Amino acid sequence: MTLGVIAREFGLRRHAVTVYRPSYPVGARPAGALGPGPYLGPNAVGSSAPGDNAPPASNAVPYTEVAMPGMPIPGYPMLRLGFPAQGALRRRWQADRPDLVHVVTEGPLGASAVSAAHRLKIPVTSSYHTQFHAYTGHYGIGLMKSVTLAWLRRVHNRTARTFAPTAELCAELTELGFSGMEVLSRGVDTRHFHPTNRSDELRRSWGAGPHDPVMLHAGRFAREKNYPLLLEAWNAMSRAQPRLRLVLVGDGPLRSRLQRDFPSASFAGFMDRETLGRYYASADLYVHVSLTETFGNVLTEAMASGLAPATFDYAAGRLFVRDGVNGLVAPCDRPDQLIAAATRLATDDALRRRLGAAAAETMAAQSWEKVIERFEKSLQAVIAG
């Protein structure tokens, strides 16, 4: 979703943006996974020529996308891995030279884009979006952690700058040998994610009455997302508040298992941003259990929508949640405290409403426009040399 927003905002700023991403079979892309516009998937590469295109039509996606050969990721078929494409990218960029190439993931397509840009002496930058080396333990390949980290470091250190969403992560990666780190924070689309999008009709479809609290969770249903802890929290919360409802938005390899673990939950699948905004705003609280995120967009979207959050002191939770002010925060090594915080939100209506209102107020100042303006200046500095 982040890449889709960045591409859209750069297009609206009159930059000519082309996104290269793995191809999908007809009808096989996850509908609405990144909201309106194309699903940009793993191994996407952006090239940009500042300021030389006409303003897009208001109903058009203001960037071009090019589908490149790829394959399903083993065990995660809804995501695609792009094949190396240095030759094809070089031919394209020789014919229509971009001012800069920006690589957003480190797979074969992204790595080959770095090489192609170097061969043509085009400035290249990158973003660090996913803790792939941290995921290895969740997929039974913990021995691959050092190899994965070495690959990530090699790809990023061949670019002029690597952008990561928090100063904390930039410092961590610098300690691990990454160079040229710079913060690229995340904004929130407060038009789609806002408390005014609340829908009583949607709540009734979940079986929630006017005074019944609803807990929503959104994301990929994958091992690294810490769903066992979410299950523990849900069990404690529903015991303390039997009227609590649960809505799970998303999809992934664990869907069938989660349907068994959460038999009373409403499963909504992927959806476009407008629908997702209504889902968020129609719920009341959000419990963020993941400890492998580089940022955690879902937490900030939930807060912008007026949900009271319970989260670990990590990534977006550390940046934006103030314990007892606009949410509840637990130390990363105290899952029991997170469960207790979540249970408080489920049972204390006044606390939940107060924290939810404060959360929305906090995120109202985090516009994508300001984030993109800073990013634009950084890329222009790289182009200028």
CSV table of C-alpha atoms in Angstrom, one decimal:
chain,number,residue,atom,x,y,z
A,1,MET,CA,0.0,0.0,0.0
A,2,THR,CA,2.8,2.4,0.8
A,3,LEU,CA,4.3,2.2,-2.7
A,4,GLY,CA,0.9,2.8,-4.2
A,5,VAL,CA,0.5,6.0,-2.3
A,6,ILE,CA,4.0,7.2,-3.0
A,7,ALA,CA,3.6,6.5,-6.8
A,8,ARG,CA,0.2,8.3,-6.8
A,9,GLU,CA,1.5,11.3,-4.9
A,10,PHE,CA,4.5,11.7,-7.1
A,11,GLY,CA,2.3,11.4,-10.2
A,12,LEU,CA,0.0,14.1,-8.8
A,13,ARG,CA,3.1,16.3,-8.4
A,14,ARG,CA,3.7,16.1,-12.2
A,15,HIS,CA,6.5,13.5,-12.1
A,16,ALA,CA,6.4,10.8,-14.7
A,17,VAL,CA,6.4,7.6,-12.7
A,18,THR,CA,6.7,4.1,-14.0
A,19,VAL,CA,6.3,1.1,-11.7
A,20,TYR,CA,7.8,-2.3,-12.7
A,21,ARG,CA,6.2,-5.2,-10.8
A,22,PRO,CA,5.8,-9.0,-11.3
A,23,SER,CA,3.0,-10.0,-13.5
A,24,TYR,CA,-0.1,-11.9,-12.3
A,25,PRO,CA,-2.3,-14.3,-14.1
A,26,VAL,CA,-5.6,-12.7,-15.3
A,27,GLY,CA,-7.9,-12.3,-12.4
A,28,ALA,CA,-5.3,-13.5,-9.9
A,29,ARG,CA,-4.1,-10.3,-8.3
A,30,PRO,CA,-5.4,-9.7,-4.7
A,31,ALA,CA,-8.2,-7.3,-5.3
A,32,GLY,CA,-7.8,-4.0,-3.5
A,33,ALA,CA,-4.6,-5.2,-1.6
A,34,LEU,CA,-3.1,-1.7,-2.1
A,35,GLY,CA,-6.4,0.1,-2.5
A,36,PRO,CA,-7.3,1.8,-5.8
A,37,GLY,CA,-5.0,1.4,-8.6
A,38,PRO,CA,-2.8,-1.6,-9.4
A,39,TYR,CA,-1.4,-4.1,-6.9
A,40,LEU,CA,2.3,-3.3,-6.9
A,41,GLY,CA,3.5,-6.4,-5.1
A,42,PRO,CA,7.0,-7.5,-4.1
A,43,ASN,CA,10.1,-6.5,-6.2
A,44,ALA,CA,8.5,-3.4,-7.6
A,45,VAL,CA,10.8,-0.8,-9.1
A,46,GLY,CA,10.0,2.8,-9.7
A,47,SER,CA,11.6,5.1,-12.2
A,48,SER,CA,10.9,8.8,-12.3
A,49,ALA,CA,11.4,11.8,-14.6
A,50,PRO,CA,10.5,14.9,-12.6
A,51,GLY,CA,8.1,17.5,-13.9
A,52,ASP,CA,7.7,16.5,-17.6
A,53,ASN,CA,4.2,15.1,-17.8
A,54,ALA,CA,0.8,16.6,-18.0
A,55,PRO,CA,-1.5,16.6,-15.0
A,56,PRO,CA,-3.4,13.3,-14.9
A,57,ALA,CA,-7.1,13.1,-15.3
A,58,SER,CA,-8.9,13.2,-11.9
A,59,ASN,CA,-10.1,9.7,-12.3
A,60,ALA,CA,-6.9,8.2,-13.6
A,61,VAL,CA,-4.1,6.5,-11.7
A,62,PRO,CA,-1.3,9.1,-12.2
A,63,TYR,CA,1.5,6.6,-13.0
A,64,THR,CA,2.3,3.8,-15.4
A,65,GLU,CA,2.9,0.2,-14.4
A,66,VAL,CA,4.8,-2.4,-16.4
A,67,ALA,CA,4.2,-6.1,-15.6
A,68,MET,CA,7.4,-8.2,-15.6
A,69,PRO,CA,7.8,-12.0,-15.6
A,70,GLY,CA,7.5,-13.6,-12.2
A,71,MET,CA,6.3,-16.5,-10.2
A,72,PRO,CA,4.2,-17.2,-7.0
A,73,ILE,CA,6.2,-17.1,-3.8
A,74,PRO,CA,6.3,-20.7,-2.5
A,75,GLY,CA,3.9,-21.1,0.4
A,76,TYR,CA,2.4,-17.6,-0.3
A,77,PRO,CA,0.9,-17.8,-3.8
A,78,MET,CA,-1.0,-14.5,-3.5
A,79,LEU,CA,2.4,-12.7,-3.7
A,80,ARG,CA,4.7,-12.8,-6.7
A,81,LEU,CA,8.5,-12.9,-7.0
A,82,GLY,CA,9.9,-10.9,-10.0
A,83,PHE,CA,12.5,-12.6,-12.1
A,84,PRO,CA,15.9,-10.8,-12.8
A,85,ALA,CA,15.4,-8.4,-15.7
A,86,GLN,CA,18.6,-6.4,-16.1
A,87,GLY,CA,18.6,-6.7,-19.9
A,88,ALA,CA,15.0,-5.7,-20.4
A,89,LEU,CA,15.3,-2.8,-17.9
A,90,ARG,CA,18.5,-1.5,-19.6
A,91,ARG,CA,16.8,-1.6,-23.0
A,92,ARG,CA,13.8,0.3,-21.7
A,93,TRP,CA,15.9,2.9,-19.9
A,94,GLN,CA,18.2,3.4,-22.8
A,95,ALA,CA,15.2,4.2,-25.0
A,96,ASP,CA,13.5,6.4,-22.3
A,97,ARG,CA,16.1,7.3,-19.7
A,98,PRO,CA,14.7,8.1,-16.2
A,99,ASP,CA,16.3,10.6,-13.9
A,100,LEU,CA,16.3,8.2,-11.0
A,101,VAL,CA,15.5,4.6,-10.2
A,102,HIS,CA,14.0,3.7,-6.8
A,103,VAL,CA,13.9,0.1,-5.7
A,104,VAL,CA,11.4,-0.9,-3.0
A,105,THR,CA,12.2,-4.6,-2.4
A,106,GLU,CA,15.3,-6.6,-2.6
A,107,GLY,CA,14.3,-9.7,-4.7
A,108,PRO,CA,15.7,-10.7,-8.1
A,109,LEU,CA,13.8,-8.0,-10.0
A,110,GLY,CA,14.9,-5.2,-7.6
A,111,ALA,CA,18.5,-6.4,-7.4
A,112,SER,CA,18.7,-6.5,-11.2
A,113,ALA,CA,17.3,-3.0,-11.4
A,114,VAL,CA,20.1,-1.7,-9.2
A,115,SER,CA,22.6,-3.4,-11.6
A,116,ALA,CA,20.9,-2.0,-14.7
A,117,ALA,CA,20.9,1.5,-13.2
A,118,HIS,CA,24.6,1.3,-12.4
A,119,ARG,CA,25.4,0.1,-15.9
A,120,LEU,CA,23.6,3.2,-17.3
A,121,LYS,CA,24.9,5.6,-14.6
A,122,ILE,CA,21.4,6.4,-13.5
A,123,PRO,CA,21.1,7.4,-9.8
A,124,VAL,CA,19.4,4.7,-7.8
A,125,THR,CA,17.9,4.7,-4.3
A,126,SER,CA,16.0,2.1,-2.3
A,127,SER,CA,13.5,1.6,0.5
A,128,TYR,CA,13.6,-0.9,3.3
A,129,HIS,CA,10.0,-2.1,3.9
A,130,THR,CA,10.2,-5.6,5.2
A,131,GLN,CA,12.3,-7.4,7.8
A,132,PHE,CA,12.9,-10.5,5.7
A,133,HIS,CA,15.8,-11.7,7.8
A,134,ALA,CA,13.5,-11.6,10.9
A,135,TYR,CA,10.9,-13.7,9.1
A,136,THR,CA,13.2,-16.7,8.6
A,137,GLY,CA,12.6,-18.1,12.0
A,138,HIS,CA,8.8,-18.0,11.5
A,139,TYR,CA,9.1,-20.2,8.3
A,140,GLY,CA,11.5,-22.9,9.7
A,141,ILE,CA,14.6,-21.6,7.9
A,142,GLY,CA,16.3,-19.8,10.8
A,143,LEU,CA,19.7,-20.9,9.5
A,144,MET,CA,19.1,-18.6,6.5
A,145,LYS,CA,19.0,-15.5,8.7
A,146,SER,CA,22.6,-14.5,8.2
A,147,VAL,CA,22.5,-15.2,4.5
A,148,THR,CA,19.3,-13.2,4.0
A,149,LEU,CA,20.7,-10.3,6.0
A,150,ALA,CA,23.9,-10.3,3.9
A,151,TRP,CA,21.8,-10.2,0.7
A,152,LEU,CA,19.7,-7.3,2.0
A,153,ARG,CA,22.8,-5.4,3.0
A,154,ARG,CA,24.5,-6.0,-0.4
A,155,VAL,CA,21.5,-4.8,-2.4
A,156,HIS,CA,20.9,-1.7,-0.3
A,157,ASN,CA,24.5,-0.7,0.0
A,158,ARG,CA,24.7,-0.5,-3.8
A,159,THR,CA,22.2,2.4,-3.8
A,160,ALA,CA,22.9,6.0,-3.0
A,161,ARG,CA,20.5,6.1,-0.1
A,162,THR,CA,18.3,3.6,1.7
A,163,PHE,CA,15.1,4.9,3.3
A,164,ALA,CA,13.4,3.3,6.3
A,165,PRO,CA,10.3,4.4,8.2
A,166,THR,CA,11.8,5.2,11.6
A,167,ALA,CA,15.0,6.6,13.1
A,168,GLU,CA,15.1,3.5,15.3
A,169,LEU,CA,15.2,1.2,12.3
A,170,CYS,CA,17.8,3.3,10.6
A,171,ALA,CA,20.0,3.1,13.6
A,172,GLU,CA,19.5,-0.7,13.8
A,173,LEU,CA,20.4,-1.2,10.2
A,174,THR,CA,23.4,1.0,10.4
A,175,GLU,CA,24.7,-1.2,13.3
A,176,LEU,CA,24.2,-4.2,10.9
A,177,GLY,CA,26.4,-2.6,8.3
A,178,PHE,CA,23.9,-0.8,6.1
A,179,SER,CA,25.1,2.6,4.7
A,180,GLY,CA,23.4,5.8,3.6
A,181,MET,CA,20.3,5.3,5.8
A,182,GLU,CA,17.6,8.1,5.9
A,183,VAL,CA,14.2,8.3,7.5
A,184,LEU,CA,11.2,8.1,5.2
A,185,SER,CA,8.2,8.2,7.5
A,186,ARG,CA,4.7,7.1,6.7
A,187,GLY,CA,1.7,9.3,6.3
A,188,VAL,CA,-2.0,8.5,6.7
A,189,ASP,CA,-4.7,9.1,4.1
A,190,THR,CA,-7.2,10.9,6.4
A,191,ARG,CA,-9.8,11.1,3.7
A,192,HIS,CA,-10.2,7.4,3.6
A,193,PHE,CA,-9.2,6.8,7.3
A,194,HIS,CA,-11.4,9.0,9.4
A,195,PRO,CA,-14.0,8.5,12.1
A,196,THR,CA,-16.8,10.0,10.0
A,197,ASN,CA,-16.7,6.9,7.8
A,198,ARG,CA,-18.4,4.9,10.5
A,199,SER,CA,-21.4,2.8,9.3
A,200,ASP,CA,-24.1,1.5,11.6
A,201,GLU,CA,-25.3,-0.8,8.8
A,202,LEU,CA,-21.9,-2.4,8.6
A,203,ARG,CA,-21.8,-2.9,12.3
A,204,ARG,CA,-25.2,-4.6,12.2
A,205,SER,CA,-23.9,-7.0,9.6
A,206,TRP,CA,-21.2,-8.0,12.1
A,207,GLY,CA,-23.9,-8.7,14.7
A,208,ALA,CA,-22.9,-5.6,16.8
A,209,GLY,CA,-25.5,-3.5,18.6
A,210,PRO,CA,-25.0,0.2,19.2
A,211,HIS,CA,-23.2,-0.3,22.4
A,212,ASP,CA,-21.3,-3.5,21.6
A,213,PRO,CA,-17.5,-3.0,21.2
A,214,VAL,CA,-15.9,-4.2,18.0
A,215,MET,CA,-12.3,-5.2,17.7
A,216,LEU,CA,-10.8,-5.1,14.2
A,217,HIS,CA,-7.6,-6.6,12.9
A,218,ALA,CA,-6.2,-6.0,9.4
A,219,GLY,CA,-3.2,-7.4,7.6
A,220,ARG,CA,-1.7,-10.4,5.9
A,221,PHE,CA,-2.6,-13.7,7.5
A,222,ALA,CA,1.0,-14.9,7.8
A,223,ARG,CA,3.1,-16.6,10.5
A,224,GLU,CA,5.3,-13.5,11.3
A,225,LYS,CA,2.2,-11.5,12.4
A,226,ASN,CA,2.1,-13.1,15.9
A,227,TYR,CA,-1.4,-14.5,15.6
A,228,PRO,CA,-1.0,-16.9,18.6
A,229,LEU,CA,-0.8,-13.8,20.8
A,230,LEU,CA,-3.8,-12.2,19.1
A,231,LEU,CA,-5.7,-15.4,19.9
A,232,GLU,CA,-4.6,-15.2,23.6
A,233,ALA,CA,-5.7,-11.6,23.7
A,234,TRP,CA,-9.1,-12.3,22.1
A,235,ASN,CA,-9.8,-15.2,24.5
A,236,ALA,CA,-9.1,-12.9,27.5
A,237,MET,CA,-11.1,-10.0,26.1
A,238,SER,CA,-14.1,-12.0,25.1
A,239,ARG,CA,-14.3,-13.7,28.5
A,240,ALA,CA,-14.2,-10.2,30.2
A,241,GLN,CA,-16.6,-8.7,27.6
A,242,PRO,CA,-19.0,-11.3,26.1
A,243,ARG,CA,-20.6,-8.6,23.8
A,244,LEU,CA,-17.2,-8.0,22.0
A,245,ARG,CA,-17.2,-8.7,18.3
A,246,LEU,CA,-14.1,-9.5,16.2
A,247,VAL,CA,-13.6,-8.6,12.5
A,248,LEU,CA,-10.5,-9.8,10.6
A,249,VAL,CA,-9.7,-8.0,7.3
A,250,GLY,CA,-7.1,-9.5,4.9
A,251,ASP,CA,-6.0,-12.9,3.6
A,252,GLY,CA,-3.0,-15.1,3.5
A,253,PRO,CA,-1.6,-18.6,4.1
A,254,LEU,CA,-3.1,-18.8,7.6
A,255,ARG,CA,-6.7,-18.0,6.7
A,256,SER,CA,-8.1,-21.6,7.2
A,257,ARG,CA,-6.2,-21.9,10.5
A,258,LEU,CA,-7.5,-18.5,11.7
A,259,GLN,CA,-11.0,-19.5,10.8
A,260,ARG,CA,-10.7,-22.5,13.1
A,261,ASP,CA,-9.0,-20.4,15.9
A,262,PHE,CA,-11.6,-17.5,15.7
A,263,PRO,CA,-14.8,-19.3,14.8
A,264,SER,CA,-17.0,-16.4,15.8
A,265,ALA,CA,-15.1,-13.7,13.9
A,266,SER,CA,-16.2,-12.0,10.7
A,267,PHE,CA,-13.7,-12.6,7.9
A,268,ALA,CA,-13.7,-9.8,5.3
A,269,GLY,CA,-10.8,-10.6,2.9
A,270,PHE,CA,-8.9,-7.9,1.0
A,271,MET,CA,-10.8,-4.7,0.0
A,272,ASP,CA,-10.3,-1.3,-1.6
A,273,ARG,CA,-9.2,1.7,0.5
A,274,GLU,CA,-12.7,3.2,0.6
A,275,THR,CA,-14.3,0.0,2.0
A,276,LEU,CA,-11.4,-0.5,4.3
A,277,GLY,CA,-11.9,3.0,5.7
A,278,ARG,CA,-15.5,2.2,6.5
A,279,TYR,CA,-14.4,-1.1,8.2
A,280,TYR,CA,-11.9,0.7,10.4
A,281,ALA,CA,-14.2,3.5,11.4
A,282,SER,CA,-17.0,1.1,12.2
A,283,ALA,CA,-14.9,-0.7,14.8
A,284,ASP,CA,-13.9,0.6,18.3
A,285,LEU,CA,-10.5,-0.8,19.2
A,286,TYR,CA,-7.3,-2.2,17.6
A,287,VAL,CA,-4.8,-4.6,19.1
A,288,HIS,CA,-1.4,-4.6,17.3
A,289,VAL,CA,0.6,-7.7,18.3
A,290,SER,CA,3.2,-7.9,15.5
A,291,LEU,CA,6.9,-7.4,16.4
A,292,THR,CA,8.4,-7.8,12.9
A,293,GLU,CA,7.0,-4.7,11.2
A,294,THR,CA,9.3,-2.0,9.9
A,295,PHE,CA,6.5,0.5,10.7
A,296,GLY,CA,2.9,-0.8,11.0
A,297,ASN,CA,0.6,1.2,8.6
A,298,VAL,CA,-2.4,-0.7,9.9
A,299,LEU,CA,-1.9,0.8,13.4
A,300,THR,CA,-1.8,4.4,12.2
A,301,GLU,CA,-4.8,3.8,9.9
A,302,ALA,CA,-6.8,2.4,12.8
A,303,MET,CA,-5.8,5.4,15.0
A,304,ALA,CA,-6.8,7.9,12.2
A,305,SER,CA,-10.2,6.1,12.0
A,306,GLY,CA,-10.8,6.7,15.8
A,307,LEU,CA,-10.0,3.3,17.1
A,308,ALA,CA,-8.4,3.0,20.6
A,309,PRO,CA,-5.1,1.1,20.2
A,310,ALA,CA,-3.3,-1.4,22.4
A,311,THR,CA,0.2,-2.0,21.1
A,312,PHE,CA,3.8,-2.9,21.9
A,313,ASP,CA,6.3,-0.1,22.4
A,314,TYR,CA,7.7,-0.7,18.9
A,315,ALA,CA,7.8,1.0,15.4
A,316,ALA,CA,4.7,3.1,14.8
A,317,GLY,CA,3.5,2.3,18.3
A,318,ARG,CA,6.6,3.9,19.8
A,319,LEU,CA,6.3,6.9,17.5
A,320,PHE,CA,2.7,7.8,17.9
A,321,VAL,CA,1.1,6.1,20.9
A,322,ARG,CA,1.3,7.7,24.3
A,323,ASP,CA,0.3,5.4,27.0
A,324,GLY,CA,-3.0,6.5,28.6
A,325,VAL,CA,-3.2,9.5,26.3
A,326,ASN,CA,-4.1,8.2,22.9
A,327,GLY,CA,-3.7,4.4,23.5
A,328,LEU,CA,-2.2,1.8,25.7
A,329,VAL,CA,1.4,0.6,25.4
A,330,ALA,CA,3.1,-2.5,26.6
A,331,PRO,CA,6.9,-3.3,26.7
A,332,CYS,CA,7.9,-5.6,23.8
A,333,ASP,CA,8.9,-8.4,26.2
A,334,ARG,CA,5.6,-8.3,28.2
A,335,PRO,CA,2.8,-9.9,26.1
A,336,ASP,CA,0.9,-10.3,29.3
A,337,GLN,CA,0.7,-6.5,29.7
A,338,LEU,CA,-0.5,-6.1,26.1
A,339,ILE,CA,-3.3,-8.7,26.8
A,340,ALA,CA,-4.2,-6.8,30.0
A,341,ALA,CA,-4.3,-3.5,28.1
A,342,ALA,CA,-6.5,-5.0,25.3
A,343,THR,CA,-8.9,-6.3,28.0
A,344,ARG,CA,-9.2,-2.8,29.5
A,345,LEU,CA,-10.2,-1.4,26.2
A,346,ALA,CA,-12.8,-4.1,25.7
A,347,THR,CA,-14.4,-3.5,29.1
A,348,ASP,CA,-14.0,0.3,29.7
A,349,ASP,CA,-16.3,2.2,27.4
A,350,ALA,CA,-15.3,5.6,28.6
A,351,LEU,CA,-11.6,4.9,28.3
A,352,ARG,CA,-12.0,3.4,24.8
A,353,ARG,CA,-13.9,6.5,23.6
A,354,ARG,CA,-11.4,8.9,25.1
A,355,LEU,CA,-8.3,7.2,23.7
A,356,GLY,CA,-10.0,6.7,20.3
A,357,ALA,CA,-10.8,10.4,19.9
A,358,ALA,CA,-7.2,11.3,20.9
A,359,ALA,CA,-5.8,8.8,18.5
A,360,ALA,CA,-7.7,10.3,15.6
A,361,GLU,CA,-6.5,13.8,16.6
A,362,THR,CA,-2.9,12.6,16.7
A,363,MET,CA,-3.0,11.2,13.2
A,364,ALA,CA,-4.8,14.1,11.7
A,365,ALA,CA,-1.4,15.9,11.5
A,366,GLN,CA,0.4,13.0,9.7
A,367,SER,CA,-0.5,13.8,6.2
A,368,TRP,CA,1.1,12.0,3.2
A,369,GLU,CA,1.6,15.4,1.5
A,370,LYS,CA,4.2,16.4,4.1
A,371,VAL,CA,6.0,13.1,4.0
A,372,ILE,CA,6.1,13.1,0.2
A,373,GLU,CA,7.4,16.7,0.1
A,374,ARG,CA,10.4,15.6,2.3
A,375,PHE,CA,11.0,12.5,0.2
A,376,GLU,CA,10.9,14.5,-3.0
A,377,LYS,CA,13.6,16.8,-1.8
A,378,SER,CA,15.8,13.9,-0.8
A,379,LEU,CA,15.5,12.3,-4.3
A,380,GLN,CA,16.2,15.6,-6.0
A,381,ALA,CA,19.4,15.9,-4.0
A,382,VAL,CA,20.5,12.5,-5.1
A,383,ILE,CA,19.7,13.4,-8.7
A,384,ALA,CA,21.7,16.6,-8.4
A,385,GLY,CA,24.7,14.6,-7.1
